[in-house]
mmCIF file of C-alpha atoms in Angstrom:
data_model
loop_
_atom_site.group_PDB
_atom_site.id
_atom_site.type_symbol
_atom_site.label_atom_id
_atom_site.label_comp_id
_atom_site.label_asym_id
_atom_site.label_seq_id
_atom_site.Cartn_x
_atom_site.Cartn_y
_atom_site.Cartn_z
ATOM 1 C CA MET L 21 -6.271 6.970 -16.117
ATOM 2 C CA ARG L 22 -3.774 8.895 -13.994
ATOM 3 C CA TYR L 23 -3.884 11.980 -16.243
ATOM 4 C CA PHE L 24 -7.689 11.849 -16.310
ATOM 5 C CA LEU L 25 -7.880 11.659 -12.504
ATOM 6 C CA PHE L 26 -5.524 14.607 -12.025
ATOM 7 C CA THR L 27 -7.192 16.868 -14.607
ATOM 8 C CA ILE L 28 -10.737 16.119 -13.422
ATOM 9 C CA SER L 29 -9.649 16.670 -9.815
ATOM 10 C CA GLY L 30 -8.058 19.983 -10.799
ATOM 11 C CA ILE L 31 -11.116 21.275 -12.664
ATOM 12 C CA PHE L 32 -13.710 20.290 -10.079
ATOM 13 C CA SER L 33 -11.632 21.398 -7.104
ATOM 14 C CA ALA L 34 -11.064 24.827 -8.653
ATOM 15 C CA LEU L 35 -14.779 25.230 -9.288
ATOM 16 C CA PHE L 36 -15.566 23.928 -5.805
ATOM 17 C CA GLY L 37 -13.197 26.453 -4.196
ATOM 18 C CA TRP L 38 -14.619 29.268 -6.283
ATOM 19 C CA GLY L 39 -18.189 28.259 -5.392
ATOM 20 C CA ILE L 40 -17.441 28.198 -1.653
ATOM 21 C CA SER L 41 -15.749 31.592 -1.931
ATOM 22 C CA GLN L 42 -18.871 33.064 -3.559
ATOM 23 C CA PHE L 43 -20.991 31.757 -0.705
ATOM 24 C CA VAL L 44 -18.650 33.389 1.825
ATOM 25 C CA LEU L 45 -18.611 36.650 -0.149
ATOM 26 C CA ASP L 46 -22.407 36.735 -0.208
ATOM 27 C CA PHE L 47 -22.417 36.197 3.548
ATOM 28 C CA LEU L 48 -19.940 39.068 4.107
ATOM 29 C CA ARG L 49 -21.618 41.578 1.812
ATOM 30 C CA SER L 50 -23.470 44.433 3.438
ATOM 31 C CA PRO L 51 -27.255 43.988 3.066
ATOM 32 C CA ILE L 52 -27.564 47.714 2.333
ATOM 33 C CA ASP L 53 -25.067 48.462 -0.417
ATOM 34 C CA GLU L 54 -23.438 45.033 -0.973
ATOM 35 C CA THR L 55 -19.993 46.353 -0.110
ATOM 36 C CA LEU L 56 -17.319 44.016 1.277
ATOM 37 C CA PRO L 57 -15.206 44.629 4.377
ATOM 38 C CA ILE L 58 -12.133 43.237 2.560
ATOM 39 C CA LYS L 59 -10.940 42.742 -1.000
ATOM 40 C CA ALA L 60 -12.609 39.782 -2.733
ATOM 41 C CA ASP L 61 -9.185 38.324 -3.646
ATOM 42 C CA PHE L 62 -8.541 37.631 0.054
ATOM 43 C CA ILE L 63 -11.498 35.229 0.002
ATOM 44 C CA ILE L 64 -11.459 33.818 -3.530
ATOM 45 C CA LEU L 65 -7.750 33.009 -3.916
ATOM 46 C CA PRO L 66 -7.267 31.180 -0.564
ATOM 47 C CA PHE L 67 -10.357 29.007 -1.150
ATOM 48 C CA VAL L 68 -9.388 28.139 -4.722
ATOM 49 C CA ALA L 69 -5.724 27.519 -3.880
ATOM 50 C CA ALA L 70 -6.611 25.353 -0.868
ATOM 51 C CA SER L 71 -9.088 23.287 -2.909
ATOM 52 C CA LEU L 72 -6.519 22.740 -5.662
ATOM 53 C CA ALA L 73 -3.725 21.757 -3.270
ATOM 54 C CA VAL L 74 -5.928 19.283 -1.390
ATOM 55 C CA ALA L 75 -7.345 17.752 -4.590
ATOM 56 C CA ILE L 76 -3.920 17.210 -6.167
ATOM 57 C CA VAL L 77 -2.538 15.550 -3.029
ATOM 58 C CA ILE L 78 -5.615 13.296 -2.732
ATOM 59 C CA ALA L 79 -5.367 12.370 -6.428
ATOM 60 C CA GLU L 80 -1.694 11.477 -5.978
ATOM 61 C CA ILE L 81 -2.385 9.301 -2.921
ATOM 62 C CA PHE L 82 -5.259 7.380 -4.498
ATOM 63 C CA SER L 83 -3.562 6.931 -7.884
ATOM 64 C CA SER L 84 -0.520 5.612 -6.045
ATOM 65 C CA ASN L 85 -2.558 2.938 -4.259
ATOM 66 C CA PRO L 86 -5.750 2.355 -6.263
ATOM 67 C CA THR L 87 -6.555 -0.945 -4.524
ATOM 68 C CA ARG L 88 -5.884 0.123 -0.933
ATOM 69 C CA HIS L 89 -8.713 2.528 -0.191
ATOM 70 C CA LYS L 90 -8.825 1.886 3.565
ATOM 71 C CA ALA L 91 -5.081 2.466 3.864
ATOM 72 C CA ASN L 92 -5.393 5.627 1.778
ATOM 73 C CA PHE L 93 -8.085 7.052 4.065
ATOM 74 C CA ARG L 94 -5.986 6.092 7.089
ATOM 75 C CA VAL L 95 -2.866 7.961 5.945
ATOM 76 C CA LEU L 96 -4.716 10.867 4.319
ATOM 77 C CA PRO L 97 -5.541 13.196 7.297
ATOM 78 C CA PRO L 98 -2.068 14.683 8.013
ATOM 79 C CA TYR L 99 -1.422 15.303 4.317
ATOM 80 C CA PHE L 100 -4.909 16.721 3.860
ATOM 81 C CA TRP L 101 -4.327 19.329 6.551
ATOM 82 C CA SER L 102 -0.830 20.064 5.304
ATOM 83 C CA ALA L 103 -2.116 20.632 1.766
ATOM 84 C CA LEU L 104 -5.000 22.726 3.090
ATOM 85 C CA LEU L 105 -2.674 25.032 5.037
ATOM 86 C CA THR L 106 -0.253 25.252 2.111
ATOM 87 C CA GLY L 107 -3.092 26.194 -0.216
ATOM 88 C CA VAL L 108 -4.506 28.820 2.140
ATOM 89 C CA GLY L 109 -1.031 30.301 2.551
ATOM 90 C CA ALA L 110 -0.533 30.386 -1.216
ATOM 91 C CA GLY L 111 -3.891 32.074 -1.737
ATOM 92 C CA LEU L 112 -3.210 34.681 0.904
ATOM 93 C CA ALA L 113 0.250 35.362 -0.527
ATOM 94 C CA ALA L 114 -1.249 35.782 -4.002
ATOM 95 C CA ALA L 115 -3.939 38.111 -2.629
ATOM 96 C CA ILE L 116 -1.372 40.241 -0.803
ATOM 97 C CA PHE L 117 0.785 40.563 -3.909
ATOM 98 C CA ASN L 118 -2.320 41.408 -5.905
ATOM 99 C CA PHE L 119 -3.204 44.165 -3.474
ATOM 100 C CA ILE L 120 0.316 45.602 -3.622
ATOM 101 C CA LEU L 121 0.629 45.376 -7.406
ATOM 102 C CA TYR L 122 -2.754 47.023 -7.944
ATOM 103 C CA GLN L 123 -1.276 50.107 -6.249
ATOM 104 C CA THR L 124 1.399 50.264 -8.963
ATOM 105 C CA PRO L 125 1.126 51.112 -12.676
ATOM 106 C CA ALA L 126 1.309 47.371 -13.522
ATOM 107 C CA PRO L 127 -1.494 46.351 -15.918
ATOM 108 C CA ASP L 128 -4.301 44.171 -14.536
ATOM 109 C CA TRP L 129 -3.431 41.214 -16.754
ATOM 110 C CA MET L 130 0.118 41.130 -15.383
ATOM 111 C CA VAL L 131 -1.190 41.141 -11.822
ATOM 112 C CA ARG L 132 -3.495 38.203 -12.543
ATOM 113 C CA VAL L 133 -0.704 36.215 -14.230
ATOM 114 C CA PHE L 134 1.533 36.795 -11.221
ATOM 115 C CA ALA L 135 -1.172 35.758 -8.748
ATOM 116 C CA TRP L 136 -2.014 32.539 -10.567
ATOM 117 C CA SER L 137 1.672 31.727 -10.872
ATOM 118 C CA ILE L 138 1.958 31.861 -7.083
ATOM 119 C CA VAL L 139 -1.068 29.562 -6.700
ATOM 120 C CA GLY L 140 0.402 27.069 -9.170
ATOM 121 C CA LEU L 141 3.861 27.203 -7.609
ATOM 122 C CA PHE L 142 2.641 26.494 -4.065
ATOM 123 C CA THR L 143 0.330 23.727 -5.263
ATOM 124 C CA GLY L 144 3.360 22.034 -6.824
ATOM 125 C CA VAL L 145 5.400 22.537 -3.660
ATOM 126 C CA GLY L 146 2.619 21.054 -1.518
ATOM 127 C CA GLU L 147 2.320 17.973 -3.717
ATOM 128 C CA GLY L 148 6.074 17.405 -3.828
ATOM 129 C CA VAL L 149 6.618 17.782 -0.091
ATOM 130 C CA SER L 150 3.643 15.535 0.691
ATOM 131 C CA TRP L 151 5.072 12.818 -1.562
ATOM 132 C CA ARG L 152 8.508 13.141 0.007
ATOM 133 C CA PHE L 153 7.217 12.513 3.521
ATOM 134 C CA ARG L 154 5.236 9.448 2.424
ATOM 135 C CA SER L 155 7.590 7.775 -0.019
ATOM 136 C CA ILE L 156 10.329 5.262 0.691
ATOM 137 C CA GLU L 157 12.431 7.431 -1.628
ATOM 138 C CA GLY L 158 11.894 10.481 0.573
ATOM 139 C CA GLY L 159 15.499 10.671 1.774
ATOM 140 C CA THR L 160 17.126 10.327 -1.642
ATOM 141 C CA ASP L 161 18.224 12.800 -4.292
ATOM 142 C CA LYS L 162 15.245 11.677 -6.391
ATOM 143 C CA ALA L 163 12.938 13.242 -3.805
ATOM 144 C CA LYS L 164 14.660 16.604 -4.206
ATOM 145 C CA GLU L 165 14.329 16.334 -7.975
ATOM 146 C CA ARG L 166 10.665 15.401 -7.593
ATOM 147 C CA ILE L 167 9.974 18.527 -5.492
ATOM 148 C CA LYS L 168 11.819 20.741 -7.987
ATOM 149 C CA LYS L 169 9.901 19.197 -10.860
ATOM 150 C CA SER L 170 6.514 19.558 -9.159
ATOM 151 C CA THR L 171 7.298 23.171 -8.221
ATOM 152 C CA LEU L 172 8.389 24.150 -11.731
ATOM 153 C CA PHE L 173 5.460 22.366 -13.374
ATOM 154 C CA GLY L 174 3.047 23.973 -10.914
ATOM 155 C CA LEU L 175 4.508 27.406 -11.649
ATOM 156 C CA GLY L 176 4.312 26.714 -15.378
ATOM 157 C CA ALA L 177 0.695 25.576 -15.085
ATOM 158 C CA GLY L 178 -0.246 28.814 -13.331
ATOM 159 C CA VAL L 179 1.455 30.938 -15.995
ATOM 160 C CA VAL L 180 -0.026 28.955 -18.897
ATOM 161 C CA ALA L 181 -3.547 29.082 -17.455
ATOM 162 C CA ALA L 182 -3.336 32.820 -16.774
ATOM 163 C CA VAL L 183 -2.062 33.594 -20.275
ATOM 164 C CA ILE L 184 -4.792 31.461 -21.875
ATOM 165 C CA VAL L 185 -7.478 33.180 -19.821
ATOM 166 C CA GLU L 186 -6.151 36.630 -20.725
ATOM 167 C CA LEU L 187 -6.181 35.692 -24.418
ATOM 168 C CA ILE L 188 -9.772 34.481 -24.100
ATOM 169 C CA ARG L 189 -10.751 37.692 -22.288
ATOM 170 C CA SER L 190 -9.355 39.755 -25.157
ATOM 171 C CA GLN L 191 -11.346 37.818 -27.766
ATOM 172 C CA ILE L 192 -14.598 36.774 -26.079
ATOM 173 C CA GLU L 193 -16.981 38.534 -23.731
ATOM 174 C CA LEU L 194 -17.706 36.028 -20.973
ATOM 175 C CA GLY L 195 -20.162 38.151 -19.061
ATOM 176 C CA GLY L 196 -20.174 37.062 -15.427
ATOM 177 C CA TYR L 197 -18.420 33.768 -16.108
ATOM 178 C CA GLU L 198 -14.809 34.982 -16.314
ATOM 179 C CA ASP L 199 -13.870 33.640 -12.882
ATOM 180 C CA PRO L 200 -15.359 30.112 -13.108
ATOM 181 C CA ALA L 201 -14.061 29.710 -16.677
ATOM 182 C CA GLY L 202 -10.652 30.972 -15.679
ATOM 183 C CA PHE L 203 -10.342 28.828 -12.566
ATOM 184 C CA SER L 204 -11.489 25.772 -14.551
ATOM 185 C CA ILE L 205 -8.609 26.351 -16.959
ATOM 186 C CA LEU L 206 -6.243 26.816 -14.010
ATOM 187 C CA GLY L 207 -7.414 23.526 -12.479
ATOM 188 C CA PHE L 208 -7.079 21.721 -15.796
ATOM 189 C CA SER L 209 -3.554 23.054 -16.372
ATOM 190 C CA LEU L 210 -2.398 22.205 -12.859
ATOM 191 C CA GLY L 211 -3.884 18.724 -12.975
ATOM 192 C CA LEU L 212 -2.437 17.934 -16.392
ATOM 193 C CA LEU L 213 1.076 19.280 -15.839
ATOM 194 C CA LEU L 214 1.404 17.881 -12.316
ATOM 195 C CA SER L 215 0.292 14.461 -13.548
ATOM 196 C CA PHE L 216 3.349 14.545 -15.834
ATOM 197 C CA ALA L 217 5.582 15.944 -13.095
ATOM 198 C CA THR L 218 4.610 13.104 -10.734
ATOM 199 C CA SER L 219 4.820 10.312 -13.305
ATOM 200 C CA PRO L 220 6.656 7.102 -12.309
ATOM 201 C CA SER L 221 10.326 7.368 -11.380
ATOM 202 C CA TYR L 222 10.804 3.818 -12.582
ATOM 203 C CA LEU L 223 8.771 1.255 -14.455
ATOM 204 C CA ALA L 224 8.244 -1.511 -11.915
ATOM 205 C CA ALA L 225 9.495 -2.934 -8.641
ATOM 206 C CA LEU L 226 9.041 -5.772 -6.168
ATOM 207 C CA ARG L 227 8.864 -4.724 -2.538
ATOM 208 C CA ALA L 228 9.931 -7.401 -0.055
ATOM 209 C CA GLY L 229 7.334 -8.175 2.582
ATOM 210 C CA GLU L 230 6.458 -10.953 4.987
ATOM 211 C CA GLY L 231 9.008 -13.770 5.169
ATOM 212 C CA PHE L 232 12.011 -11.554 4.513
ATOM 213 C CA GLU L 233 13.799 -10.534 7.675
ATOM 214 C CA ALA L 234 16.147 -7.698 8.497
ATOM 215 C CA ILE L 235 19.644 -9.150 8.247
ATOM 216 C CA ASP L 236 22.817 -8.117 10.028
ATOM 217 C CA PRO L 237 25.598 -8.631 7.464
ATOM 218 C CA LYS L 238 28.037 -9.557 10.278
ATOM 219 C CA TYR L 239 26.293 -12.884 10.767
ATOM 220 C CA GLY L 240 25.655 -15.835 8.482
ATOM 221 C CA GLY L 241 26.887 -16.653 4.995
ATOM 222 C CA ASN L 242 25.497 -15.743 1.621
ATOM 223 C CA ARG L 243 24.147 -19.196 0.813
ATOM 224 C CA GLU L 244 20.999 -19.132 2.938
ATOM 225 C CA LYS L 245 20.129 -15.478 2.581
ATOM 226 C CA PRO L 246 17.898 -14.102 -0.185
ATOM 227 C CA LEU L 247 19.882 -11.852 -2.521
ATOM 228 C CA LEU L 248 20.123 -10.385 -6.015
ATOM 229 C CA LYS L 249 22.487 -12.064 -8.481
ATOM 230 C CA ASN L 250 21.509 -10.288 -11.692
ATOM 231 C CA ILE L 251 23.383 -7.059 -12.425
ATOM 232 C CA GLN L 252 20.225 -5.700 -14.130
ATOM 233 C CA LEU L 253 18.529 -5.651 -10.726
ATOM 234 C CA ARG L 254 19.191 -3.224 -7.898
ATOM 235 C CA PHE L 255 17.612 -1.917 -4.739
ATOM 236 C CA VAL L 256 15.795 1.381 -5.086
ATOM 237 C CA THR L 257 17.366 2.972 -2.007
ATOM 238 C CA GLY L 258 20.937 2.322 -0.911
ATOM 239 C CA GLU L 259 23.311 -0.571 -1.392
ATOM 240 C CA TYR L 260 22.277 -3.741 0.410
ATOM 241 C CA LYS L 261 23.768 -7.213 0.341
ATOM 242 C CA TYR L 262 20.580 -9.143 1.053
ATOM 243 C CA ILE L 263 16.879 -8.830 0.281
ATOM 244 C CA GLN L 264 15.179 -7.563 3.441
ATOM 245 C CA GLU L 265 11.622 -6.669 4.383
ATOM 246 C CA GLY L 266 10.708 -3.175 3.228
ATOM 247 C CA LEU L 267 13.325 -2.967 0.469
ATOM 248 C CA SER L 268 12.193 -2.505 -3.136
ATOM 249 C CA ILE L 269 13.881 -4.231 -6.058
ATOM 250 C CA GLN L 270 13.794 -2.095 -9.197
ATOM 251 C CA LEU L 271 13.125 -4.063 -12.368
ATOM 252 C CA PRO L 272 14.727 -3.042 -15.686
ATOM 253 C CA SER L 273 12.662 -1.182 -18.281
ATOM 254 C CA LYS L 274 13.265 -4.089 -20.659
ATOM 255 C CA THR L 275 14.678 -7.567 -20.067
ATOM 256 C CA GLN L 276 17.083 -9.223 -22.481
ATOM 257 C CA LYS L 277 16.273 -12.589 -20.912
ATOM 258 C CA ARG L 278 13.870 -13.911 -18.321
ATOM 259 C CA ILE L 279 14.482 -13.050 -14.668
ATOM 260 C CA ILE L 280 14.412 -16.299 -12.711
ATOM 261 C CA ILE L 281 13.210 -16.403 -9.099
ATOM 262 C CA GLY L 282 14.232 -19.524 -7.216
ATOM 263 C CA SER L 283 16.769 -21.301 -4.984
ATOM 264 C CA ASN L 284 19.056 -22.311 -7.827
ATOM 265 C CA ASP L 285 22.557 -20.834 -7.532
ATOM 266 C CA ASP L 286 22.050 -19.307 -10.979
ATOM 267 C CA ALA L 287 18.714 -17.664 -10.097
ATOM 268 C CA ASP L 288 18.568 -13.912 -10.707
ATOM 269 C CA ILE L 289 16.589 -13.396 -7.489
ATOM 270 C CA TYR L 290 17.912 -16.064 -5.134
ATOM 271 C CA ILE L 291 15.500 -17.110 -2.343
ATOM 272 C CA PRO L 292 16.403 -20.170 -0.236
ATOM 273 C CA ASN L 293 13.994 -23.047 0.431
ATOM 274 C CA ILE L 294 11.661 -22.389 -2.521
ATOM 275 C CA PRO L 295 11.905 -24.551 -5.709
ATOM 276 C CA LEU L 296 15.074 -24.249 -7.794
ATOM 277 C CA GLU L 297 13.118 -22.301 -10.403
ATOM 278 C CA ALA L 298 9.818 -21.105 -8.949
ATOM 279 C CA ALA L 299 8.863 -18.393 -11.437
ATOM 280 C CA SER L 300 10.168 -16.103 -14.144
ATOM 281 C CA LEU L 301 9.615 -12.429 -14.923
ATOM 282 C CA GLU L 302 9.908 -10.739 -18.280
ATOM 283 C CA VAL L 303 9.400 -7.054 -19.089
ATOM 284 C CA ARG L 304 7.822 -6.478 -22.500
ATOM 285 C CA ASN L 305 6.170 -3.346 -23.894
ATOM 286 C CA GLY L 306 5.873 -1.804 -20.460
ATOM 287 C CA ASN L 307 4.249 -4.912 -18.937
ATOM 288 C CA VAL L 308 5.800 -7.326 -16.457
ATOM 289 C CA MET L 309 4.831 -10.907 -17.296
ATOM 290 C CA LEU L 310 5.079 -13.710 -14.726
ATOM 291 C CA ARG L 311 5.210 -17.428 -15.520
ATOM 292 C CA CYS L 312 4.985 -20.144 -12.861
ATOM 293 C CA LEU L 313 7.761 -22.765 -13.188
ATOM 294 C CA ALA L 314 6.821 -25.093 -10.283
ATOM 295 C CA ASP L 315 3.465 -26.473 -9.138
ATOM 296 C CA GLU L 316 1.936 -24.944 -5.998
ATOM 297 C CA ALA L 317 4.964 -22.753 -5.430
ATOM 298 C CA VAL L 318 3.635 -19.364 -6.527
ATOM 299 C CA GLN L 319 0.465 -17.484 -5.655
ATOM 300 C CA ILE L 320 -0.837 -14.146 -6.966
ATOM 301 C CA GLN L 321 -3.284 -12.597 -4.528
ATOM 302 C CA ARG L 322 -5.300 -15.734 -3.630
ATOM 303 C CA ARG L 323 -4.755 -17.557 -6.897
ATOM 304 C CA LEU L 324 -2.351 -20.519 -6.703
ATOM 305 C CA LEU L 325 -0.563 -21.041 -10.031
ATOM 306 C CA ILE L 326 0.349 -24.270 -11.811
ATOM 307 C CA GLU L 327 3.562 -25.093 -13.629
ATOM 308 C CA GLY L 328 3.579 -24.325 -17.346
ATOM 309 C CA GLY L 329 0.492 -22.143 -17.280
ATOM 310 C CA LYS L 330 0.023 -18.990 -19.326
ATOM 311 C CA GLU L 331 2.040 -15.901 -18.638
ATOM 312 C CA ILE L 332 0.215 -13.512 -16.327
ATOM 313 C CA PRO L 333 0.616 -9.716 -16.541
ATOM 314 C CA LEU L 334 1.230 -8.293 -13.080
ATOM 315 C CA ARG L 335 -0.866 -5.367 -11.851
ATOM 316 C CA HIS L 336 -0.070 -2.607 -9.393
ATOM 317 C CA ASN L 337 -0.265 -3.649 -5.719
ATOM 318 C CA GLN L 338 -0.641 -7.368 -6.399
ATOM 319 C CA ILE L 339 0.817 -9.658 -3.731
ATOM 320 C CA LEU L 340 3.149 -12.438 -4.906
ATOM 321 C CA THR L 341 3.677 -15.346 -2.518
ATOM 322 C CA PHE L 342 6.492 -17.916 -2.928
ATOM 323 C CA TYR L 343 6.049 -21.057 -0.802
ATOM 324 C CA TYR L 344 8.774 -23.226 0.683
ATOM 325 C CA GLU L 345 9.344 -26.363 -1.356
ATOM 326 C CA LYS L 346 9.061 -28.753 1.611
ATOM 327 C CA ASP L 347 6.884 -26.721 3.991
ATOM 328 C CA SER L 348 3.815 -25.049 2.495
ATOM 329 C CA ASP L 349 3.121 -23.205 5.746
ATOM 330 C CA LYS L 350 6.185 -20.999 5.226
ATOM 331 C CA TYR L 351 6.545 -18.432 2.483
ATOM 332 C CA TYR L 352 8.052 -15.190 1.191
ATOM 333 C CA ARG L 353 5.977 -12.318 -0.101
ATOM 334 C CA PHE L 354 6.542 -9.467 -2.519
ATOM 335 C CA VAL L 355 4.236 -6.593 -3.462
ATOM 336 C CA PHE L 356 4.440 -5.575 -7.111
ATOM 337 C CA TYR L 357 4.390 -1.881 -8.093
ATOM 338 C CA ASN L 358 4.282 -0.295 -11.521
ATOM 339 C CA LYS L 359 2.954 3.172 -10.754
ATOM 340 C CA PHE L 360 5.629 4.953 -8.720
ATOM 341 C CA LEU L 361 7.240 4.524 -5.372
ATOM 342 C CA ASP L 362 4.758 3.400 -2.775
ATOM 343 C CA PRO L 363 4.333 5.422 0.415
ATOM 344 C CA GLN L 364 5.760 3.799 3.500
ATOM 345 C CA ALA L 365 2.277 3.578 5.027
#
C-alpha cells in the first residue's frame, strides 16, 4: 500500500505540475507571435519539482499515520510550505544549470539528465529533512542516515528516469507528448525509490502514553516504576531506566518466546498495579500478536478483551490500555506502531 501511494502520488503530482506550467506558459505567450519572455524551463521545472516535493512529503505524512487524518492536516502546513519552497528552489536551480549548459557543447540529452537529477536530489532532501523535524528520531544518527538515503535515492530516481526517457526518445516518436510522458516516468521513479528509502527503520514499537509519567531517577526505587526487564527490548532513543510518557519501546523482529506485560517480577515489560500477567506479545512473520491473560485488564481501542481469547494481530496506531487490577479508573496506555517512527505531533 505504501509503495502504491508513493508511486501514484509521484505520477499525478508530476503531471499536475506540468499541466499548471502549461497554463502559465499559455498566459505568458505573446498573442502575436507566441514568443515567451523567458525560457520555458524556468516555468516548467519549478512547477514540476514543487509538485513532486509536496506530494512526496504529503504521502509520507499520511502513510505514517493512516488513521489520524485530522492530526495529519493539523501538522501538514509548515511541511507543505517547506516542501513547496524546496521544490521551487530545485526547479529554478535545474533551469539555471540548463540555461548555462545549453551554452556549452554538451549534448541535449546530457543537459536533461543533469536537470532531472537535480530535481530528484532536492525532492529527496526535502522529504528527509521534513521527516527529521517531525520524528522522535530526529536528533539521532538514524535521522542523518535517513536524509542521506533519501537524497541518494532521489538523485538515483532522477538519473534513472532521465535515462529511460532518453532511450524512449531514441526509439519512439512521441509527438507532442514527450514532456508529460517523461515527467510521468520521473514521478513514478521518485515515488517508487523514495518509498524504499523511507521504509521502516524498525519493525514495531510501543510508545508510552497516558498513565506513564516522567520520572526523575534520583527519587524512588525500581519496584514501583514501570521498566523493561527483557534484554531483547530497548528504547528507540537514548538509554532510560524507566518507561516514561513519550518514549518508544522497540520490539524485536522475531521473538524466541512470548513477551509478557504485567506486574510480575519476571514480566518482560514490568508495569506496577496491573495483573501479574496482563497480556503477552509475540512477533511472527512480521506480525505482532497480542493475547489477553487477565479478564478486563486489557483494551484495544474500545474493545475490552477477555482472558484466554484468540490472539489479536495489532495494527498501526492502535491504542492499548492496561487497567489497574484493583482500580479500573486508572490505567496505562501504549500506542502501537509498525510503519516507522511516528512524528512527535
